[in-house]
Every structure is written in C-alpha cells, then in structure tokens.
Coordinates of C-alpha atoms and ligand atoms in Angstrom, one line a residue:
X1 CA 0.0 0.0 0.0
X2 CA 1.7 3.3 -0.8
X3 CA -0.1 5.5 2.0
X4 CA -0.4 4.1 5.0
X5 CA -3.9 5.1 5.9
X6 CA -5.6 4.1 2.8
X7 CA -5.5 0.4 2.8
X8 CA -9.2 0.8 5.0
X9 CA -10.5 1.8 2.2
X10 CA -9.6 -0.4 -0.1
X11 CA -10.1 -3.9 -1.3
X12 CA -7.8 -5.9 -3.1
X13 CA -9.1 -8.8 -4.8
X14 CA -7.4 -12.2 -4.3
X15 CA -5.8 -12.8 -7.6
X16 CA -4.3 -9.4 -7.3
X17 CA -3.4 -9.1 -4.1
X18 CA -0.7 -12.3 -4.7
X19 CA 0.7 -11.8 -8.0
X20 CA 1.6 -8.3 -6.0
X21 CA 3.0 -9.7 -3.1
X22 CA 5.1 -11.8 -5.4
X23 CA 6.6 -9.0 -7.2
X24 CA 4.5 -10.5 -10.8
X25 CA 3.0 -8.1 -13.3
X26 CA 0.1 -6.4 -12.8
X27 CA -2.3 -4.2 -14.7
X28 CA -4.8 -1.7 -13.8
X29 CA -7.9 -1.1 -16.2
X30 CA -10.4 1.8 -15.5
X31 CA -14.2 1.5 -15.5
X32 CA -15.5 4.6 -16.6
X33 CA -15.0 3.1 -19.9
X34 CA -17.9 0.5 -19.2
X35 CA -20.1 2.7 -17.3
X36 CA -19.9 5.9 -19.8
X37 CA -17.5 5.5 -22.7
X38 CA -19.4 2.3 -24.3
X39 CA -22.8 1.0 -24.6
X40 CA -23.9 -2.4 -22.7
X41 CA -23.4 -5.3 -23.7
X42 CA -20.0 -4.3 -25.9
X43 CA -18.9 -2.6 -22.7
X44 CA -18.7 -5.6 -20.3
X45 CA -17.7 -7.8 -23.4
X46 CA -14.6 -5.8 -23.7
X47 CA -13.7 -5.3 -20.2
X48 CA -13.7 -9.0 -20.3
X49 CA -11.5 -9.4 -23.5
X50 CA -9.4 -6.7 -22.5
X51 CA -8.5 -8.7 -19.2
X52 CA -8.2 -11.8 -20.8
X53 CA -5.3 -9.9 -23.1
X54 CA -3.4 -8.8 -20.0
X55 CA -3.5 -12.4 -18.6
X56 CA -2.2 -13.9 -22.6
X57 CA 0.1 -11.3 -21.9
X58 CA 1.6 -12.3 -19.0
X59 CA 0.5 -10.0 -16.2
X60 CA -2.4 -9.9 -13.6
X61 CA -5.8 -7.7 -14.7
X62 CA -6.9 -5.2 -12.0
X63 CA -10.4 -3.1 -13.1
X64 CA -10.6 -0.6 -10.8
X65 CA -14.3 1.0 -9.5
X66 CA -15.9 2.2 -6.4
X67 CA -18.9 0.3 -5.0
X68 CA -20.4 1.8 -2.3
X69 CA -17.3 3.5 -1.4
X70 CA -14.8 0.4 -1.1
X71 CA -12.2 1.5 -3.5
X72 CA -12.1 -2.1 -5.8
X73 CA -8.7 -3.3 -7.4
X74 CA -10.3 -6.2 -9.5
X75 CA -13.5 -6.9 -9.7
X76 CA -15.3 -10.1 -9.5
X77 CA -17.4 -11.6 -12.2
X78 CA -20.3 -10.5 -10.7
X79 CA -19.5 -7.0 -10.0
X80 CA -18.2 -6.4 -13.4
X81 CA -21.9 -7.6 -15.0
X82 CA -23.8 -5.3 -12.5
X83 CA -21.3 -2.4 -13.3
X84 CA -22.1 -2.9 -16.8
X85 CA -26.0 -1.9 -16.3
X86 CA -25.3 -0.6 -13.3
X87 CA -27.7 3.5 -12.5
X88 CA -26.0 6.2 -10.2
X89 CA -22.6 5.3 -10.5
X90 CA -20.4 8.4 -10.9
X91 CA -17.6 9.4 -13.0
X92 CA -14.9 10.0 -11.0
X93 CA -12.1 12.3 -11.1
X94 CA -9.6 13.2 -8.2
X95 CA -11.4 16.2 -7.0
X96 CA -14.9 13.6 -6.3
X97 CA -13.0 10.1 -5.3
X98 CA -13.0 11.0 -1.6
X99 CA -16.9 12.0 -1.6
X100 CA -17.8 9.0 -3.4
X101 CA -16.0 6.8 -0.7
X102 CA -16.6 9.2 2.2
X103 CA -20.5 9.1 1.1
X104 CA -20.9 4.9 0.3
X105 CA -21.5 6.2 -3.9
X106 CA -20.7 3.9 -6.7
X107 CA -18.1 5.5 -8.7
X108 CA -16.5 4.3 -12.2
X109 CA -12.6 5.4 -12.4
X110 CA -11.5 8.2 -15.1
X111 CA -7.8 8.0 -16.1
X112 CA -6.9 10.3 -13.3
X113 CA -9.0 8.5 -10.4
X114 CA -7.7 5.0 -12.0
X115 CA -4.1 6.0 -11.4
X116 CA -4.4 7.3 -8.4
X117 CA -6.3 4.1 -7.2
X118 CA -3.5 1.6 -8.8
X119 CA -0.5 3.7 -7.3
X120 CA -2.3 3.1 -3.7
X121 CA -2.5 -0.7 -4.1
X122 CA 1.6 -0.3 -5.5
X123 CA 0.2 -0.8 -9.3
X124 CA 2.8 0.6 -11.6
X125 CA 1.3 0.5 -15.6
X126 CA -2.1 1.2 -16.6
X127 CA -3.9 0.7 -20.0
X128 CA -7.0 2.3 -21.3
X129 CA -8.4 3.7 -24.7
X130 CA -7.9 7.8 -25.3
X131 CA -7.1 9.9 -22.0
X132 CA -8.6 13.1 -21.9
X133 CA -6.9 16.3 -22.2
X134 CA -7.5 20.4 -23.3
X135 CA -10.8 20.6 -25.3
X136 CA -11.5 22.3 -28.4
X137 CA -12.4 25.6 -27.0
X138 CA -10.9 26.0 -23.7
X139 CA -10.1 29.4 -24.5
X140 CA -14.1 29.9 -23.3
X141 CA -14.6 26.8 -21.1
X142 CA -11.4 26.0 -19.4
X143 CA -11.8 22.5 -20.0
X144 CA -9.0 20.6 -19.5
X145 CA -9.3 17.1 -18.3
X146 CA -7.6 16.3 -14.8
X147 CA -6.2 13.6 -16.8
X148 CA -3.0 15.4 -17.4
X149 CA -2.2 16.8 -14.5
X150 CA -2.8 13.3 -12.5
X151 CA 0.0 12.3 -15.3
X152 CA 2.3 14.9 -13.9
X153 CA 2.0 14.0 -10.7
X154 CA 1.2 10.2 -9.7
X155 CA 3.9 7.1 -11.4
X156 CA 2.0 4.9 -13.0
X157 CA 2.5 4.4 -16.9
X158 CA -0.9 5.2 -18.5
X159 CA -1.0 3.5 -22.0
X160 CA -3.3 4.7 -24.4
X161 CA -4.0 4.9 -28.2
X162 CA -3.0 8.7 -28.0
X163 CA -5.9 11.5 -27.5
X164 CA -9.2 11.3 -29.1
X165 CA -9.5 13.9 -31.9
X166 CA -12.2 15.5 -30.6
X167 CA -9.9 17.4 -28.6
X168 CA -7.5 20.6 -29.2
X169 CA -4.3 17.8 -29.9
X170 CA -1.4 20.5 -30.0
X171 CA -2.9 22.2 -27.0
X172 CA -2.8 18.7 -24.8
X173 CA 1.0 18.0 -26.0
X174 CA 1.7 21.3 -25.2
X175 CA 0.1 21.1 -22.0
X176 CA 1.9 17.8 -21.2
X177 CA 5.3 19.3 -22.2
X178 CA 4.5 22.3 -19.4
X179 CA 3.7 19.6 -16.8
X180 CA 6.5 17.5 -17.4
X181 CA 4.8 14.3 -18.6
X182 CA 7.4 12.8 -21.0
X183 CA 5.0 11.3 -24.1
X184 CA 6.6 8.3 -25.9
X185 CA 5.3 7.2 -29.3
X186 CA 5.4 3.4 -29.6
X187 CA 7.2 3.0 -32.7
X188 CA 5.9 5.7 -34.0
X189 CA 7.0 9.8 -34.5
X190 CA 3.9 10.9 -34.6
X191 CA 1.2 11.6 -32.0
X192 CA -1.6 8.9 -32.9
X193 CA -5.3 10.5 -32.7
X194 CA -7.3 7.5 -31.2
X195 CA -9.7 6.3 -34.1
X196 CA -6.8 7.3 -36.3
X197 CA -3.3 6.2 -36.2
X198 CA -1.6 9.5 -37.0
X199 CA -2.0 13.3 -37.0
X200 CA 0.1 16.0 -38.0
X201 CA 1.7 16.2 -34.7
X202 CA 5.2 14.2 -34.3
X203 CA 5.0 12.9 -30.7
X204 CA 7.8 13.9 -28.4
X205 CA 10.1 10.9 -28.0
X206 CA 9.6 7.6 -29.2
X207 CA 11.0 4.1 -27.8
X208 CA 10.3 0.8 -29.7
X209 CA 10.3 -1.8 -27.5
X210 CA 8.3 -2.6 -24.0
X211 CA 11.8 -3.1 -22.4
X212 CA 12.9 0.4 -23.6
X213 CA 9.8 1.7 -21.9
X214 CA 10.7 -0.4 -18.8
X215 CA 14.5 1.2 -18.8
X216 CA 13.2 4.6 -19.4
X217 CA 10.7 4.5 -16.2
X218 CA 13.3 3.1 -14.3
X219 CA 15.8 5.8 -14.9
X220 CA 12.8 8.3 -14.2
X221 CA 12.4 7.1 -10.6
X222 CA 16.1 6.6 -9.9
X223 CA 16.2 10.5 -10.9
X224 CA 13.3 11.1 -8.2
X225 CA 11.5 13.2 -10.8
X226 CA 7.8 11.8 -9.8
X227 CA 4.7 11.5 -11.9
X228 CA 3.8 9.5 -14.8
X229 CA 4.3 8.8 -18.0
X230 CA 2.1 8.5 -21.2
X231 CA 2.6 5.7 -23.8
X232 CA 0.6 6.6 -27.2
X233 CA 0.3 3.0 -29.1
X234 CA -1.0 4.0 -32.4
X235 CA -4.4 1.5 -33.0
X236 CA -3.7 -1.5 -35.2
X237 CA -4.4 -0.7 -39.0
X238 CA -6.8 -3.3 -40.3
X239 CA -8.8 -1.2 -37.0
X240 CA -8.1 2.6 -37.8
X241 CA -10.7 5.0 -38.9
X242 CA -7.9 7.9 -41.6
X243 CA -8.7 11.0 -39.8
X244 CA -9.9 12.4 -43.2
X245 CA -12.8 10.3 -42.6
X246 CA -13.5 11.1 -38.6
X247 CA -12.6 14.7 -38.7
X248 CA -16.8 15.4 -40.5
X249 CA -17.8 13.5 -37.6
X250 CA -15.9 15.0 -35.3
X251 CA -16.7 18.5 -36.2
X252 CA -20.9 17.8 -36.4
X253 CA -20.5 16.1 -33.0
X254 CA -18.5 19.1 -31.1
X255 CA -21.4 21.0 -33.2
X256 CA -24.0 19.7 -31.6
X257 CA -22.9 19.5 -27.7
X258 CA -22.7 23.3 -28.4
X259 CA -25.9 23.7 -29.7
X260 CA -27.8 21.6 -26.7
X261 CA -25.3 23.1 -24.0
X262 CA -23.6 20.0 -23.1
X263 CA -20.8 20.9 -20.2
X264 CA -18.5 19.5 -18.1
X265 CA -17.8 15.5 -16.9
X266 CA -21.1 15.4 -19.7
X267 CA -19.0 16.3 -22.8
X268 CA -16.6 13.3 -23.5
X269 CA -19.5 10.6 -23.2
X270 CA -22.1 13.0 -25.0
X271 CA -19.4 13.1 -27.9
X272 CA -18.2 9.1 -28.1
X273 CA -22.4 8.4 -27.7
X274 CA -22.8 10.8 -30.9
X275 CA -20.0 9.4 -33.1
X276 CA -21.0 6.2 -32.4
X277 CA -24.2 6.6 -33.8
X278 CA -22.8 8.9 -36.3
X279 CA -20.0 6.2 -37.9
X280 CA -22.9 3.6 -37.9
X281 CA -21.0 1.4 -34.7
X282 CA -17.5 1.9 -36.3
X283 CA -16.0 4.3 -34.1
X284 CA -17.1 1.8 -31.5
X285 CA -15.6 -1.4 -32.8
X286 CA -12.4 0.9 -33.5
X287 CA -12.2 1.7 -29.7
X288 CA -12.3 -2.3 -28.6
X289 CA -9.7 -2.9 -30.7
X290 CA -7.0 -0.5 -29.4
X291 CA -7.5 -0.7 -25.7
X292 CA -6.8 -4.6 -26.6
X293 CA -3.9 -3.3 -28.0
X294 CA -2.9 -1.2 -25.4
X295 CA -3.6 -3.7 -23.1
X296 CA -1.8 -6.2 -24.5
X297 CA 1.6 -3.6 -24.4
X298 CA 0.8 -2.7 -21.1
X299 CA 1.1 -6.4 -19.9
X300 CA 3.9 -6.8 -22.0
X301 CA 5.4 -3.5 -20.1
X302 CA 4.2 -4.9 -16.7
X303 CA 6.3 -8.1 -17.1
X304 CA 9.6 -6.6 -18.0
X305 CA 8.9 -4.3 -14.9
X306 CA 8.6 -7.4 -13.0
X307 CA 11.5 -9.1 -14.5
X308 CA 13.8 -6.0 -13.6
X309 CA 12.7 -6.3 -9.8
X310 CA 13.3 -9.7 -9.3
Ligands
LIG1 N1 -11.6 7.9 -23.7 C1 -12.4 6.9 -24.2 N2 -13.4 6.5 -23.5 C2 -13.7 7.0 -22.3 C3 -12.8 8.0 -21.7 C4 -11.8 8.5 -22.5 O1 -12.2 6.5 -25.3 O2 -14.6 6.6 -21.6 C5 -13.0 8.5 -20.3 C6 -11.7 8.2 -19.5 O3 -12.1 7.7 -18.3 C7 -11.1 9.6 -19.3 C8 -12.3 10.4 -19.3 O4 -10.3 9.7 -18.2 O5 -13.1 9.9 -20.3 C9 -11.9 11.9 -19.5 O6 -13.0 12.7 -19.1 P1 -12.9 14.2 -19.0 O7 -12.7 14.7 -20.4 O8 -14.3 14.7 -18.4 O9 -11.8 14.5 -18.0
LIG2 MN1 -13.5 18.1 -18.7

C-alpha cells in the first residue's frame, strides 16, 4: 500500500493481491470506460476481452471502481456484470473520489482517479483507450481534463491509443510538455489521434520496444522526478478509422454538444455516444480494438517491470 492510511478503504481482490505480493506483473484497467465510454453489452464484453489480453500477456488484470465506497482493485465476475448496467454510478475524477467513498457512492474510475487508485495498491502500468486532455475551446470553457495533471504527478504508466480527436491535440502535447509528462510514441514519430493512427503532430520521443519503456521509467524514478508517464500505441491498421474520414464526424458532434449546451464530466460521453451513432457502430468497434492493443503492451510493459525487480 503506498499511504499508509488508505489500505481501510480499499479492497484488493485475491488474484491481485498475490501476483503483488510476489513482485508479478500487474495491470490496472479503468471503468469509466464501461459505465460511460461504451454501450452495454459491448462494454462488459470488452472489459472482459481486454483482461483476458493482459492475462495472454503475462500480467495480472486489476479493473478498478468504487462500490459503495470500497475502493475495488479487481472486480469479480459478478461485479463487473452489475457495473455494466449498473444507475447512479459516478464518473470519478480526483477532485470527487473521496466523496464517493466518504459518502458509500458507486463510482466508475477516469484515467486520473484509476491512477491514483493503482499507485495506492503499488500498481505501476495502466492501459485504457484515449485519455482526456484540453478541449477544443478551452479558450471559453477551461476545460481541460484532470487527466493530465494526474500524469504529472502520480507514477503509473498510462497506455493509451493517443488522445481522441475531438480534442485541441497541440494544446494537450503542449500542456503535457509544461507539466513534465514525458509522451513516448510506440514506434511511431507521430502523435496517434485514437480512431486514427496518425496526425500532423510528431509525438515527443519515441522508444520501440516494451523493455525500452521499462528502462526509461526506471531511470525516471532513480532520478526522483515523480509523476507519470504516457505511452501513445497507435491502433492496429486493419482497425483505424484515416482522420480524413472522422474529422466530418468529429466537427458535427462538437457541433451539436454546443448547440444543446452539453458541459462539463457530460461532454466526452455525450461526444463518443454521438460518433457512435454517427459512424454507424464503427467508431465503437475501433475503440475495442486498441484498448486490446494497449492492453496487450501494457502487460507486456508490466512483465519486463517485474523481471527487472526480481
Ligand atoms: N476515452 C475513451 N473513453 C472514455 C474516456 C476516454 O475512449 O470513456 C474517459 C476516460 O475515463 C477519461 C475520461 O479519463 O473519459 C476523461 O473525461 P474528462 O474529459 O471529463 O476529463
Ligand atoms: Mn472536462
């Protein structure tokens, strides 16, 4: 446990709780994506697939969630299927974690809660789909996800597929940059846009290999710099949606959450809800395929972790 007064809180499920105490990989997964980021029954489907990557991949899954305020690393068969359909459960960031356990909620982890969850329980790499970051008009709404600053200050290796289009890109690099998130491309130069594996952006550094991530975190701690780091694995191609072909979607999505007045923790499932129906499913079927992918190099991360401790 890496406070000392949070292991109350907190419940660690069997399977996890071992392959930690043993030093073996381990892999946190978040749950807003089932309770807001995908509709049932594709959501619990995945969550299942994706853990069943991280175990081919040689590492321990951990989906993280609140139910009635016990902070859950791993959840059980049964309380994945209930989360799945589950009303009332909130989305939870680090400013609204300690209500939702102070006050017995049901919460479903963002990136930033996640992370801060699987450093408690001593869980190192995290993968999930898109993080958030600086939306496309933050000059007006100064909305910037918590996301990014959680990556600035909390070690755990997020891995995602890059940052979903529908948000100000440059901005979010640039944000990352001030913050002092380092942002490696897995072999890749550019910055991969989520449904799309490229934009114009080149991404910051770029490393090639799980063991080079491995060597690079390692070096990070040993230099007592803190925080996290983000790994953008570009989706596989026979999955990819060309951002020619999202950015029309994109744009009449953003369009409409202006026009009804969506804001807030509202706007990123309002706009994955609206592309989804506006790519007939595809955007969805893109978004299972690269948090498998991401979940698949997290695991792969998570071992040589492991192997480098032992
Ligand atoms: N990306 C997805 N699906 C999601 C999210 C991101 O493809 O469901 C979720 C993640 O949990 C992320 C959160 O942390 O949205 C960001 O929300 P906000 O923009 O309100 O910070
Ligand atoms: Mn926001």
């Amino acid at each position: 446990m890496n406070h000392d007064n949070a292991g109350r809180f907190i419940d660690i499920a069997p399977k996890v709780k071992s392959a930690l105490a043993a030093g073996e990989a381990v892999v946190a997964l978040e749950s807003t994506i089932i309770t807001h980021g995908m509709p049932h029954p594709q959501n619990v489907a995945t969550a299942r697939e994706v853990e069943a990557v991280v175990h081919e991949n040689g590492a321990v899954p951990a989906t993280i969630a609140i139910i009635e305020g016990r902070i859950k690393i791993g959840l059980s068969d049964t309380e994945l299927d209930w989360l799945g359909t589950a009303k009332d459960v909130m989305k939870l960031s680090r400013a609204d974690l300690p209500y939702a356990v102070a006050s017995r909620r049901h919460g479903a982890t963002t990136v930033a809660a996640t992370m801060i969850c699987a450093h408690l329980a001593g869980i190192r790499v995290f993968a999930t789909g898109g993080i958030g970051g600086v939306h496309q008009g933050v000059e007006a709404t100064m909305d910037i996800s918590a996301d990014l600053d959680e990556l600035a200050r909390t070690p755990v290796a997020v891995i995602c597929a890059g940052a979903k289009a529908i948000l100000d890109l440059p901005r979010t690099l640039e944000y990352l940059e001030t913050r002092g998130v380092p942002v490696i491309g897995y072999g890749t130069d550019r910055f991969p846009a989520f449904w799309s594996r490229t934009s114009e952006l080149p991404v910051p550094l770029r490393l090639d290999t799980p063991e080079a991530i491995a060597d690079l975190i390692r070096t990070k701690e040993a230099l007592g710099l803190g925080g996290g780091v983000l790994v953008a694995n570009p989706v596989p191609s026979a999955d990819e949606i060309p951002a020619s072909e999202m950015s029309a979607f994109i744009e009449a999505a953003i369009a409409e959450a202006k026009a009804r007045g969506v804001s807030g923790k509202a706007v990123t499932p309002f706009l994955l809800s609206r592309l989804f129906e506006r790519t007939g499913g595809r955007s969805l079927a893109t978004n299972i395929a690269l948090v498998k992918n991401n979940a698949a190099l997290a695991a792969r991360l998570a071992a040589s972790l492991a192997r480098s401790q032992a």
